[in-house]
Short mmCIF file of C-alpha atoms and ligand atoms in Angstrom, two decimals:
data_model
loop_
_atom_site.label_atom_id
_atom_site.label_comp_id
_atom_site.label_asym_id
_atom_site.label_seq_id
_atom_site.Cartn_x
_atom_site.Cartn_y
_atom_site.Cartn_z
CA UNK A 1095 12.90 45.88 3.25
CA UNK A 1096 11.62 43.07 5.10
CA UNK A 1097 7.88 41.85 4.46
CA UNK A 1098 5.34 43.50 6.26
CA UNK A 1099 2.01 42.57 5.04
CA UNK A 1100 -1.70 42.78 6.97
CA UNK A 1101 -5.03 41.30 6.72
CA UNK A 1102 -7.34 43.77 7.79
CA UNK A 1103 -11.15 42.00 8.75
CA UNK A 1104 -14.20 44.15 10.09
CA UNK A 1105 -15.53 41.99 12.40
CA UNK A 1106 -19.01 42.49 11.51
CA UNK A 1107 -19.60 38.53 10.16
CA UNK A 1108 -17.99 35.65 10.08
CA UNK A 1109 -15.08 34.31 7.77
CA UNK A 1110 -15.79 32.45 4.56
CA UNK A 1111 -13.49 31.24 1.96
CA UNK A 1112 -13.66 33.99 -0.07
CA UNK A 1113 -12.77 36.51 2.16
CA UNK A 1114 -9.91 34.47 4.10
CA UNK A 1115 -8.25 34.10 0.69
CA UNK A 1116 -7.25 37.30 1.06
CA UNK A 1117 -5.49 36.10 4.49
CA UNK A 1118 -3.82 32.86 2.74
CA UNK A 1119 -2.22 35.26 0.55
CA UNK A 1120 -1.07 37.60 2.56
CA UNK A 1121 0.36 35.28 4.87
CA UNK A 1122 1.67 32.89 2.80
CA UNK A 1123 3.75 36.30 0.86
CA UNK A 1124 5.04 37.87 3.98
CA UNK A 1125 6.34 34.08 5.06
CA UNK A 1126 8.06 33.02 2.06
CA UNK A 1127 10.01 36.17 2.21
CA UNK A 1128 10.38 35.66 6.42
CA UNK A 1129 8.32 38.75 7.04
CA UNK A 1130 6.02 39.28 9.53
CA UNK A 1131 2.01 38.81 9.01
CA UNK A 1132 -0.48 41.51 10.94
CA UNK A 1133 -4.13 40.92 11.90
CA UNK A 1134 -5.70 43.98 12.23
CA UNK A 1135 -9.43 44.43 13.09
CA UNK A 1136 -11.21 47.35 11.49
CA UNK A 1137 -14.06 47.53 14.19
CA UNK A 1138 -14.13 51.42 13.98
CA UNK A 1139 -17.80 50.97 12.55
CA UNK A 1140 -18.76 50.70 16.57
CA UNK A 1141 -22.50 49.90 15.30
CA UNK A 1142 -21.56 46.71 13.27
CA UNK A 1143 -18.67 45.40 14.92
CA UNK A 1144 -19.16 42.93 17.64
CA UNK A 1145 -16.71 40.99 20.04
CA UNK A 1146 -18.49 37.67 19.13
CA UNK A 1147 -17.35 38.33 15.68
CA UNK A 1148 -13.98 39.28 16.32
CA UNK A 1149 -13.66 36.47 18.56
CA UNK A 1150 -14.66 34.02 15.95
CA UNK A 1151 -12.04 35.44 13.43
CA UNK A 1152 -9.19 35.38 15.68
CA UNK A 1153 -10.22 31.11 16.21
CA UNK A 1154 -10.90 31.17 12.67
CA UNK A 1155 -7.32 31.50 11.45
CA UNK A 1156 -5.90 30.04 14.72
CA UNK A 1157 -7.74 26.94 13.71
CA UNK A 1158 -6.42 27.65 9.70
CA UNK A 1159 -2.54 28.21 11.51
CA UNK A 1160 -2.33 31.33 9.77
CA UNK A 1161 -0.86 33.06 12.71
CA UNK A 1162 -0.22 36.44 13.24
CA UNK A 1163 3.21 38.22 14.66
CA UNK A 1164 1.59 41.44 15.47
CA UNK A 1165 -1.97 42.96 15.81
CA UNK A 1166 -3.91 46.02 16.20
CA UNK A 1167 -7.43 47.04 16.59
CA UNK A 1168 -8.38 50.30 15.39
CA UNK A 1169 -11.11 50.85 17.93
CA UNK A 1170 -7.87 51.32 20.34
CA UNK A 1171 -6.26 53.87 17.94
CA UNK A 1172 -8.87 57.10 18.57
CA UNK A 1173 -6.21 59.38 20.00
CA UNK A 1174 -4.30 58.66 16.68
CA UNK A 1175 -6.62 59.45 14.32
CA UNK A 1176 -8.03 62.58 16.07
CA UNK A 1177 -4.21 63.79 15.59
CA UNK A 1178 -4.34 63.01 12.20
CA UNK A 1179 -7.74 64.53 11.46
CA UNK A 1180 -6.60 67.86 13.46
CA UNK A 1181 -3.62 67.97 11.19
CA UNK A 1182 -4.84 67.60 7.96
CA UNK A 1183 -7.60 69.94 8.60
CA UNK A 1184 -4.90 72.38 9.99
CA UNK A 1185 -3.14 71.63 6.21
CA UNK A 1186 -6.17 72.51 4.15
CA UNK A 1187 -6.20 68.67 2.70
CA UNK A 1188 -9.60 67.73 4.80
CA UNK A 1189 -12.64 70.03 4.36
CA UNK A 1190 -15.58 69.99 5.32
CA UNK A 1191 -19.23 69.28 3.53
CA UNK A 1192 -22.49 70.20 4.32
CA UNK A 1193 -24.29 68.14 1.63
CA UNK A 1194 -27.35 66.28 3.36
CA UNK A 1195 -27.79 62.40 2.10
CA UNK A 1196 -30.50 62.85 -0.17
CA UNK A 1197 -28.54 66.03 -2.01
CA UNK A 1198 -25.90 63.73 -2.62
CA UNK A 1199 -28.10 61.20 -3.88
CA UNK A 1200 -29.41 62.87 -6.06
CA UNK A 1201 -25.83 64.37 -7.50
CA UNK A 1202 -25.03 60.52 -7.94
CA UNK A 1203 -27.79 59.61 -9.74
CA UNK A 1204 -27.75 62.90 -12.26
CA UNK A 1205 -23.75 61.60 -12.98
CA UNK A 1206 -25.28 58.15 -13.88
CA UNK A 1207 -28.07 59.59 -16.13
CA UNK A 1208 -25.59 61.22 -17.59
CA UNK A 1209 -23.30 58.25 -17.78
CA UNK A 1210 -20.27 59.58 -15.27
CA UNK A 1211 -19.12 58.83 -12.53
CA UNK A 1212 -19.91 60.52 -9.45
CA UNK A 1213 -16.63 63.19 -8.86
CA UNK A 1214 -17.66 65.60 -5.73
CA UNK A 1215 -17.91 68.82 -7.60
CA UNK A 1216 -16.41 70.49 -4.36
CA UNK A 1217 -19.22 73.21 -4.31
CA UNK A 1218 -17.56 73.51 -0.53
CA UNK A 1219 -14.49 73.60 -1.39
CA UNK A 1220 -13.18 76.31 -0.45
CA UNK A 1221 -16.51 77.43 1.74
CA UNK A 1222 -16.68 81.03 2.72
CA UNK A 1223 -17.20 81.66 6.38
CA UNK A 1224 -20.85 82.92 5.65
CA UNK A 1225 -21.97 79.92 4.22
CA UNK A 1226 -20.82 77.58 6.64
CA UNK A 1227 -22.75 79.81 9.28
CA UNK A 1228 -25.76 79.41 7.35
CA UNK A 1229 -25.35 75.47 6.88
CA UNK A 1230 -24.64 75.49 10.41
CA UNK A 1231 -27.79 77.45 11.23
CA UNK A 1232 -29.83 75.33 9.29
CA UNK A 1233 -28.77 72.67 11.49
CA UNK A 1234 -26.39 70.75 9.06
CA UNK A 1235 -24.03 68.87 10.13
CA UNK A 1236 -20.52 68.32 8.12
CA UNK A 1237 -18.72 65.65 7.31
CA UNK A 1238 -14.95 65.78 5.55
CA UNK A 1239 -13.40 65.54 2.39
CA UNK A 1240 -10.15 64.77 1.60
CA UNK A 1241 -8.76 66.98 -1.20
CA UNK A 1242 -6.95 65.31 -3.74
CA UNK A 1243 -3.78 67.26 -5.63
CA UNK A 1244 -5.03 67.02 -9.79
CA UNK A 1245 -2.60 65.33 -11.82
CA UNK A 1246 -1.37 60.95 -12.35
CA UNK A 1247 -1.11 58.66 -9.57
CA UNK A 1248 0.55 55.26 -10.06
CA UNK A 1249 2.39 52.59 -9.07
CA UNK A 1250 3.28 49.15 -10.43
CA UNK A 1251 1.21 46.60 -8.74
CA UNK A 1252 1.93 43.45 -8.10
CA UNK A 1253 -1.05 42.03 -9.34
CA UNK A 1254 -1.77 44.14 -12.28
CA UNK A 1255 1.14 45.59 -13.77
CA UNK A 1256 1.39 49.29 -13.83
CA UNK A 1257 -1.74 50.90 -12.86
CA UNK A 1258 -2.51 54.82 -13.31
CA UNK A 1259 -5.24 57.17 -12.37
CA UNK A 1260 -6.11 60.81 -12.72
CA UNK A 1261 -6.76 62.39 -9.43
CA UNK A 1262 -9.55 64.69 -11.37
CA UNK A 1263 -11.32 61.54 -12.41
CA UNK A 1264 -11.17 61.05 -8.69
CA UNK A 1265 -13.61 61.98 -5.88
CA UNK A 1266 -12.38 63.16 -2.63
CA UNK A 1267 -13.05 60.66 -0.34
CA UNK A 1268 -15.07 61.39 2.58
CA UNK A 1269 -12.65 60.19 5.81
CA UNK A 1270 -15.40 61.46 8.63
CA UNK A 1271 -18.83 61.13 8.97
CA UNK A 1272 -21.36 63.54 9.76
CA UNK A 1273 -21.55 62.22 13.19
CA UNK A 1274 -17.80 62.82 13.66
CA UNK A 1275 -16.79 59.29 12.98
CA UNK A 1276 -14.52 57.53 10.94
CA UNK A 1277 -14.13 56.18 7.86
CA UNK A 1278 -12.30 53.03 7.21
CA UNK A 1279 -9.57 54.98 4.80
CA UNK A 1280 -8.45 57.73 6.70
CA UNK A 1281 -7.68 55.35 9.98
CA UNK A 1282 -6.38 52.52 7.32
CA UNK A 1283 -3.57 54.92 5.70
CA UNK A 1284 -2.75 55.85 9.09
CA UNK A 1285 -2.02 52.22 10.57
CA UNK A 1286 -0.59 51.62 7.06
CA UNK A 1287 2.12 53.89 8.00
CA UNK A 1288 2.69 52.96 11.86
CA UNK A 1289 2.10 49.42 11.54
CA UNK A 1290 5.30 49.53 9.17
CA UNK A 1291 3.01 47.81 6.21
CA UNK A 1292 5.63 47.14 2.87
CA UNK A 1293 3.02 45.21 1.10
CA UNK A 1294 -0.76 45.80 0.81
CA UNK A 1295 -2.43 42.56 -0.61
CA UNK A 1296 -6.18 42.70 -1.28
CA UNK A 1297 -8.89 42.23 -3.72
CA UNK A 1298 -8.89 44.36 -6.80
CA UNK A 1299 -12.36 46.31 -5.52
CA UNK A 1300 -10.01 48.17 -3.51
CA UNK A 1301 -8.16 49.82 -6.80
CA UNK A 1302 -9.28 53.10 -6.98
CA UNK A 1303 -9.29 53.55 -3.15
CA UNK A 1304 -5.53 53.06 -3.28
CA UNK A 1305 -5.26 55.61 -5.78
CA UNK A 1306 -6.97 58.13 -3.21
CA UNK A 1307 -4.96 56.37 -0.31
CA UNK A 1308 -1.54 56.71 -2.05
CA UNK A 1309 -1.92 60.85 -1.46
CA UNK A 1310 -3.51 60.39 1.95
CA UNK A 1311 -0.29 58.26 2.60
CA UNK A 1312 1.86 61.45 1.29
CA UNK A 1313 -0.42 63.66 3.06
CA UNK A 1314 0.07 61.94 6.46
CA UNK A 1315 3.72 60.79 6.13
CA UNK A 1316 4.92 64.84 5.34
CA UNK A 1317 2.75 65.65 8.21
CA UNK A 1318 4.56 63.56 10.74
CA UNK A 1319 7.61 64.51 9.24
CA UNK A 1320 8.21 60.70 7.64
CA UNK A 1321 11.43 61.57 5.32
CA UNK A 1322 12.74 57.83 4.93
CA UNK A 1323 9.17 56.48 4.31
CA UNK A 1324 8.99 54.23 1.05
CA UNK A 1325 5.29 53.77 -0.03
CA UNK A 1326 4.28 50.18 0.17
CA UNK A 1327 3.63 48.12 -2.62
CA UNK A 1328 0.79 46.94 -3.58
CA UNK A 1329 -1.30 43.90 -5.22
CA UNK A 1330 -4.72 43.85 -6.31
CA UNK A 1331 -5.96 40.58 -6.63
CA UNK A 1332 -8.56 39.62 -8.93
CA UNK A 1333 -11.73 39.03 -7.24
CA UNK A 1334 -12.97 34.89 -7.21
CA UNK A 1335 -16.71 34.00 -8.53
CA UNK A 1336 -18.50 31.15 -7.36
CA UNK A 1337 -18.29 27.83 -8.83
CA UNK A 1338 -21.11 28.74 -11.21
CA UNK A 1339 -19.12 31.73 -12.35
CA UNK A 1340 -21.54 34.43 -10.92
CA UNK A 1341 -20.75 36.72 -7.90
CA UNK A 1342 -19.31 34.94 -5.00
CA UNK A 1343 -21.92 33.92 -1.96
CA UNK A 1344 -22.98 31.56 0.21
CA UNK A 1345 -24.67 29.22 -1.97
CA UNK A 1346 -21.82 29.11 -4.74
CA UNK A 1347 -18.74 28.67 -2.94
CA UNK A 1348 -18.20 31.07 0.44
CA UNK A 1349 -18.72 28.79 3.19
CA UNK A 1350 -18.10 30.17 6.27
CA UNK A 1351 -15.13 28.44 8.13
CA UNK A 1352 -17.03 28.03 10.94
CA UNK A 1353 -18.95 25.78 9.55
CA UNK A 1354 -16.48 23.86 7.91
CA UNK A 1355 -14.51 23.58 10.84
CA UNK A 1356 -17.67 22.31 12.45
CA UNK A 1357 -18.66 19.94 10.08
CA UNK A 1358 -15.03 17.86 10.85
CA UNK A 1359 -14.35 16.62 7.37
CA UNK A 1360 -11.47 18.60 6.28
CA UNK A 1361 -8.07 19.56 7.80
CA UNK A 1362 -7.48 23.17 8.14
CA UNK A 1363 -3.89 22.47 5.76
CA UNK A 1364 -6.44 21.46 3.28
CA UNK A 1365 -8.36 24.83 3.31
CA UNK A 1366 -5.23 26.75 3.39
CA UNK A 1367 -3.87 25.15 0.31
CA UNK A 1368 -6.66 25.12 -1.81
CA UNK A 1369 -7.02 28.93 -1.12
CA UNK A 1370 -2.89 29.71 -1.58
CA UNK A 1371 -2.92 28.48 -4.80
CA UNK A 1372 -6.88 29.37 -6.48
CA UNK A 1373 -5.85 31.74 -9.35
CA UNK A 1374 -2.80 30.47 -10.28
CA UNK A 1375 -1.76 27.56 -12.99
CA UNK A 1376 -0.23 25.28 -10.19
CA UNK A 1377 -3.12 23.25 -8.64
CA UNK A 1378 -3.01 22.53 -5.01
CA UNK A 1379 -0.44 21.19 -3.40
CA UNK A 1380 -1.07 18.21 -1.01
CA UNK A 1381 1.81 19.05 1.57
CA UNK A 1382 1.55 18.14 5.28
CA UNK A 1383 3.05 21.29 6.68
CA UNK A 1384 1.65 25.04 6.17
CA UNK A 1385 5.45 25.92 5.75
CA UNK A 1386 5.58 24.41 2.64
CA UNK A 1387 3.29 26.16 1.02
CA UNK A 1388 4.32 29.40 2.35
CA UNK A 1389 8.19 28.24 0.75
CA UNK A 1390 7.10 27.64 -2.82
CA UNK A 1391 4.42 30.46 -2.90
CA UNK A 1392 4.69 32.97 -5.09
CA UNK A 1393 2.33 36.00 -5.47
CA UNK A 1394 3.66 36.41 -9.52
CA UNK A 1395 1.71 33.35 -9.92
CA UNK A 1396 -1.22 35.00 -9.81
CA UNK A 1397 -3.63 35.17 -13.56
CA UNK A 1398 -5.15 38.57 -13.78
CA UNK A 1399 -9.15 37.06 -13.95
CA UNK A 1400 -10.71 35.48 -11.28
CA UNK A 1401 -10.70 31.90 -10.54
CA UNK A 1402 -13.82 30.17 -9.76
CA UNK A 1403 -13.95 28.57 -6.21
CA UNK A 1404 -15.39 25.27 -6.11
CA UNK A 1405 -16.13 24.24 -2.50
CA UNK A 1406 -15.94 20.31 -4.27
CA UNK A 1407 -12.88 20.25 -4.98
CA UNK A 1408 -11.81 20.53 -0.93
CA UNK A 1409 -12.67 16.80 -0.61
CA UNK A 1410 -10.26 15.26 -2.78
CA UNK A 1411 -7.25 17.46 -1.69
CA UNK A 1412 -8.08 16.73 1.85
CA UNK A 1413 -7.69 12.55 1.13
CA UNK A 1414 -4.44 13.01 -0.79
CA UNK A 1415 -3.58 15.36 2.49
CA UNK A 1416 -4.59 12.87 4.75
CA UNK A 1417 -2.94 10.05 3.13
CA UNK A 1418 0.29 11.54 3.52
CA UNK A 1419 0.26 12.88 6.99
CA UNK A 1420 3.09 11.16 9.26
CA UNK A 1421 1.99 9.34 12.45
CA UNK A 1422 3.19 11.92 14.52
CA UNK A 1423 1.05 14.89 12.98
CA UNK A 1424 -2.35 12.98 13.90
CA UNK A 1425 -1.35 10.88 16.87
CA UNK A 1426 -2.70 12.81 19.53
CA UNK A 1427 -5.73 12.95 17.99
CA UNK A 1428 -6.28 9.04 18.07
CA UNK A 1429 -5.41 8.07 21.51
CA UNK A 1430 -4.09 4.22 21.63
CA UNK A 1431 -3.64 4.35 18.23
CA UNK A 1432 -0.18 2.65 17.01
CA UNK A 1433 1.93 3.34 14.34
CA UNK A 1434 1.45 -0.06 12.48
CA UNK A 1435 -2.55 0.40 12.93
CA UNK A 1436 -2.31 3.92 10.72
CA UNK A 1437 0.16 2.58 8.66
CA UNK A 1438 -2.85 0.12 7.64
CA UNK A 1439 -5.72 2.44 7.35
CA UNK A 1440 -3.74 5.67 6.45
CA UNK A 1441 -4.22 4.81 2.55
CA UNK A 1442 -7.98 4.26 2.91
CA UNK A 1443 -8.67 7.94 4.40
CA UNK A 1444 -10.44 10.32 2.60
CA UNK A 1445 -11.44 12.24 6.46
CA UNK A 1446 -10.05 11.74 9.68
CA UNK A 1447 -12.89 11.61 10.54
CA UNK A 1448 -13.30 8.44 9.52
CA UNK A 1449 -10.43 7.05 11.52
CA UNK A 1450 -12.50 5.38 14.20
CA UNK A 1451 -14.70 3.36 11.82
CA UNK A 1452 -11.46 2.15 10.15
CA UNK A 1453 -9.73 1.25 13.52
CA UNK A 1454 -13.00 -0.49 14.71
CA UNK A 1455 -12.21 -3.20 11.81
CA UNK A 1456 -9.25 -4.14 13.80
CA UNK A 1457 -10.14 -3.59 17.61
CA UNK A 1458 -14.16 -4.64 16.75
CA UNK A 1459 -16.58 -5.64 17.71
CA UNK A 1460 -17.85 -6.01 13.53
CA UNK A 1461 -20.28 -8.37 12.58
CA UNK A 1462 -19.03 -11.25 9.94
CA UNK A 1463 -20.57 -11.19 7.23
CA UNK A 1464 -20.59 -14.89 5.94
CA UNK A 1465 -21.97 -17.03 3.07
CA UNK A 1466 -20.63 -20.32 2.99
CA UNK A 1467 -19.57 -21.47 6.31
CA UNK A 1468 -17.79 -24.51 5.25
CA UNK A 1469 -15.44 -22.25 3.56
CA UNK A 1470 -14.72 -20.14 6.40
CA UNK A 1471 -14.37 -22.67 8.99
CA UNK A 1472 -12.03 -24.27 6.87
CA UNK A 1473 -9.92 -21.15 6.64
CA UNK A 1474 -9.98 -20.93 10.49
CA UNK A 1475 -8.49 -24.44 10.71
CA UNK A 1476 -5.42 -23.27 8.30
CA UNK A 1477 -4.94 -20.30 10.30
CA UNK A 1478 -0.70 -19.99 10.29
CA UNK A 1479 0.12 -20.87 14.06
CA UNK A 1480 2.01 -18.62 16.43
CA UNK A 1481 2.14 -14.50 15.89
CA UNK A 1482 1.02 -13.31 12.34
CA UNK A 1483 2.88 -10.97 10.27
CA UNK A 1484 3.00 -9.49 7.01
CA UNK A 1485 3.71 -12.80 5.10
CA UNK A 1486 0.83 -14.29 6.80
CA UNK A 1487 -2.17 -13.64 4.58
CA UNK A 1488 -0.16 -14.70 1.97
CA UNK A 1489 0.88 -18.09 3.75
CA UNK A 1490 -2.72 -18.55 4.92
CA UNK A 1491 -4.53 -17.76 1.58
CA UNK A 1492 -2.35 -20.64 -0.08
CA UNK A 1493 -2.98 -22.95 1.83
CA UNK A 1494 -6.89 -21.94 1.67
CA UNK A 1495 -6.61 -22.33 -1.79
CA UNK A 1496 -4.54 -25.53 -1.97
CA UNK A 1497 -7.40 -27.39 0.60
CA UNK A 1498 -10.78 -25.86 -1.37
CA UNK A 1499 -9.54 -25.12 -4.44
CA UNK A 1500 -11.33 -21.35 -4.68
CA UNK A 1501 -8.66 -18.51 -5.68
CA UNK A 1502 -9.22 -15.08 -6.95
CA UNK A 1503 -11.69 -12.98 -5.64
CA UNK A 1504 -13.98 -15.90 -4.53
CA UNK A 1505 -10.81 -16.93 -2.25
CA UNK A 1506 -10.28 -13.49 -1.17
CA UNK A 1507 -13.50 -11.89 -0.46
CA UNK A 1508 -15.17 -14.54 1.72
CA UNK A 1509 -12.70 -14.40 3.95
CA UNK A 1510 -12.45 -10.25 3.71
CA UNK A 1511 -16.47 -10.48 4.47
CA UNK A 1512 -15.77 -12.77 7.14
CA UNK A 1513 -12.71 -10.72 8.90
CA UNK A 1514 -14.04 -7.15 8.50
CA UNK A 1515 -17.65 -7.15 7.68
CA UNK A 1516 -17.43 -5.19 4.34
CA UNK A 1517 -16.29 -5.61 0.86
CA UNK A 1518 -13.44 -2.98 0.66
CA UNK A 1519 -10.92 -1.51 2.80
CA UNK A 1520 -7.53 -1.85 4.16
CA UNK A 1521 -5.16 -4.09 2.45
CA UNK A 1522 -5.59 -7.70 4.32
CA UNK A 1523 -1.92 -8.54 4.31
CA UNK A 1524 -1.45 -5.74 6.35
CA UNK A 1525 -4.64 -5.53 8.92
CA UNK A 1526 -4.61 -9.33 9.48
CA UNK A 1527 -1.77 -9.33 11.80
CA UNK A 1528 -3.02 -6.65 13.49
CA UNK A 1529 -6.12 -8.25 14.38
CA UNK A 1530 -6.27 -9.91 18.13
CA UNK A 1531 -6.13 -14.06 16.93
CA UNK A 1532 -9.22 -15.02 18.81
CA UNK A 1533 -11.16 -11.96 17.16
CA UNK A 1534 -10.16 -13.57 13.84
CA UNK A 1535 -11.19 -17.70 14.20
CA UNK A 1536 -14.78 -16.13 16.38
CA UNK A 1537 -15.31 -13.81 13.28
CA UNK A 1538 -13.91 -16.85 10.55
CA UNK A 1539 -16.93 -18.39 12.92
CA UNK A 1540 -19.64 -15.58 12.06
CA UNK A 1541 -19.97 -14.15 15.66
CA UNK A 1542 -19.44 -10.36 16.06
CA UNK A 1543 -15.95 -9.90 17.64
N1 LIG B 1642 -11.47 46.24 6.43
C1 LIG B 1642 -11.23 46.44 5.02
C2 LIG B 1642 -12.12 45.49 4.23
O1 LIG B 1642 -12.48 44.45 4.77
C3 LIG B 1642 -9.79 46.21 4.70
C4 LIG B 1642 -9.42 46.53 3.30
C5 LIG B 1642 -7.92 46.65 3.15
O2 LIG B 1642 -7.27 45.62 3.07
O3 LIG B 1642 -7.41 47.76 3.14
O4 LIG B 1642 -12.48 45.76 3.11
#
C-alpha cells in the first residue's frame, strides 16, 4: 500500500509551530516511503473559515517546501456528504436528537459531579413518532447522532502501541448540527475514505475520536459497497508543551510562521527540521535539502511524552544550516555575489540575513578603524605587489612583522581594524584578496573605502 497521508488545517487562524508539526510529520512519513502528501482544508465551519486564512496556509507551507500532491476542500464536497448523511440515516446508524443546549449542559455537568464522563444516554434513541411530533411542535430543532455498535474497538497505532476502547464508554458523536450543518467527523471519515488516506498522523487529542471514526469508517465503507477497503493506520502523536513545560501558546513556543517568515532570520529548512525531529532522541539535523530529512525520518522515532518546543533553539540550527549551504542554493538571492566572496563569509553566518553586512567588508565603503598610524602606513608600504591571493596575508604579515617587530594579535588586529572596521569576522587570509587593492592602502590610510 503506498503512503497516503493528509494534513487537514481549518483555516480559521494562522499556522504556528505547533500546529505545522503535525504537517512536518506527515509529510516527511508519506515521503520517506514515496507516498503522496494531501492538504486538505476543513473550512466546513462556513462562520470561522476565511479565504485570507486559507490563503496564508497554503504560502505558509509553500514557503516551509512542504508541498502537497493532491488537495481538497471540504466546503466543495456538500453533495458528498448529503449522500452520506441520507444513507446512514436510511441505515438506522444516524438519529436524530432533540436535546436543547442548556439540557445537555446540564447532563454534562451532572456526569462530572458525579465523576463520569459524559456518554449520551440515547433517551432518543430509538424516538417514537409521537415524541418527535411533540419536539417538533415545540419548535425544536434536531441535530444527529451517530450510533455506535457496543463492544472493543482497536487498532495498533503507530504512536502508541495497541490502543483499545469500549464503544459503551463511548458517546455517539453528534455529525450534524441543529442548523443542518456539519460536523468536522462525519465529512473527515468520508474524505478519509475517497481521498485514499493509508495513514492518519495527528496529535493524540484526537484518540478517542478515532475510536468513534473507526465505525463511522465501517459504517460508510459497507454503505458504498467498499469490499477491498483496508482501514488506515493510524498515529497519535503526543501533544508538545511550551518551552516552560505548560500548555503550548503563543508566548511559550507557537509562533506563528508568518511571523517568522517575516522576521527574515531563519531558513524555512531550518523550521522544518527542528519540527521533523522534536520528540525523538536524534536532535536536528543540519541538512541543506528537505529530502534529506524526509530519507532518514522515521515516525518509530517518536517518545510517547511530549517534547517541549523551544523557539531558541531555531537560531543555532539555522547557522550550522547556513554554514553549510552550497553557493548554488543561495545565489540568487545575493545578486553579484561570487563564489570565492561566500566561500569567505559563509563560515561567519549565523542569518542570511546578514549576508550584505558581511559582503560590505569587502565591496565597502567601511570606515578604518585605526590607532597607530605609523603602523598601518607601514603595512601599506609592504603590501605584496601584483594580484593577491591566498598566500598573501601570510607573505604580507611577515614582512610586517620582520620591519616593526609587533606579532600576535597586536600584528594582526591593527591591521584587521584597519581593513574591515571591526574586531572579528572573516578569516583575513581569505577576504584580503578579495578586497579591490586601492580599497585596501586608502583604508591601511584610515579613509572610509
Ligand atoms: N481539522 C482537524 C483539526 O484541525 C483535523 C484533524 C484530523 O487530522 O483529523 O483538528
Amino acid at each position: 500500500m503506498t503512503h497516503r497521508v493528509r494534513f487537514a488545517p481549518s483555516p480559521t487562524g494562522w499556522l504556528h509551530l505547533g500546529n505545522i508539526r503535525t504537517a512536518v510529520i506527515n509529510w516527511m512519513h508519506a515521503k520517506q516511503a514515496g507516498g503522496a502528501f494531501v492538504l486538505r482544508i476543513d473550512d466546513t465551519d462556513l462562520e470561522r473559515s476565511t479565504e485570507e486564512f486559507r490563503l496564508g496556509i497554503e504560502e505558509d507551507m509553500t514557503w516551509l517546501g512542504l508541498t502537497w500532491d493532491d488537495y481538497a476542500k471540504q466546503s466543495e464536497r456538500f453533495p458528498e456528504y448529503d449522500k452520506a448523511r441520507d444513507g446512514l440515516i436510511a441505515s438506522g446508524r444516524l438519529y436524530p436528537c432533540y436535546e436543547t443546549g442548556p439540557e445537555l449542559e446540564l447532563m454534562r455537568k451532572t456526569a462530572s459531579i458525579q465523576g463520569k464522563p459524559f456518554i449520551y444516554n440515547r433517551s432518543a434513541y430509538p424516538m417514537s413518532a409521537e415524541d418527535e411530533a411533540k419536539f417538533k411542535a415545540e419548535g425544536r430543532e434536531a441535530h444527529w447522532r451517530f450510533a455506535l455498535k457496543p463492544g472493543e474497538i482497536k487498532w495498533d497505532d503507530l504512536a502508541r502501541g495497541e490502543t483499545s476502547f469500549m464503544a459503551e464508554n463511548l458517546s455517539d458523536p453528534v455529525l450534524i448540527r441543529g442548523d443542518g450543518s456539519y460536523l468536522y467527523t462525519l465529512c473527515s471519515v468520508l474524505d478519509d475514505i475517497d481521498l485514499g488516506m493509508t495513514d492518519i498522523i495527528r496529535g493524540e487529542d484526537h484518540t478517542s475520536n478515532t475510536a468513534t471514526q473507526i465505525q463511522l469508517f465501517q459504517a460508510l465503507v459497507d454503505q458504498k459497497g467498499l469490499s477491498a477497503f483496508q482501514m488506515p493506520r493510524f498515529a497519535h502523536m503526543p501533544l508538545v508543551s511550551g518551552a516552560d513545560g505548560s500548555k503550548l501558546s503563543k508566548s511559550n513556543g507557537a509562533l506563528s510562521i508568518r511571523d517568522l517568515r517575516d522576521e527574515g532570520g531563519l531558513e524555512p529548512l531550518t523550521i522544518v527540521a527542528f519540527l521533523s525531529r522534536l520528540g525523538t532522541p536524534d536532535g536536528p539535523q543540519p541538512v541543506t535539502d528537505i529530502g534529506e530529512l524526509a530519507a532518514s525520518f522515521s515516525i518509530e522515532r517518536f517518545g510517547r511524552s511530549g517534547p517541549r518546543m523551544d523557539p531558541e533553539e531555531l537560531a543555532p540550527l539555522n547557522g550550522k544550516i547556513v554554514r553549510q549551504l552550497p553557493f548554488d542554493a543561495v545565489s540568487s538571492r545575493f545578486e553579484g555575489m561570487t563564489p570565492a566572496q561566500w566561500d569567505a563569509i559563509q563560515p561567519n553566518l549565523e542569518r542570511l540575513s546578514d549576508v550584505s553586512d558581511w559582503l560590505s567588508l569587502i565591496d565597502g565603503p567601511i570606515s578604518p578603524e585605526i590607532e597607530d598610524s605609523d603602523f598601518t602606513a607601514k603595512a601599506a608600504a609592504l603590501l605584496p605587489e601584483g594580484d593577491l591571493d591566498g598566500e598573501s596575508w601570510k607573505t604580507w604579515t611577515d614582512a610586517v612583522k620582520d620591519a616593526t617587530g609587533a606579532k600576535g594579535k597586536s600584528l594582526f588586529m591593527p591591521l584587521r581594524l584597519a581593513l574591515t572596521g571591526q574586531p572579528r569576522g572573516p578569516e583575513m587570509a581569505v577576504l584580503l584578496p578579495l578586497i579591490d587593492r586601492e580599497k585596501i592602502i586608502t583604508r591601511l590610510k584610515g579613509s572610509a573605502a
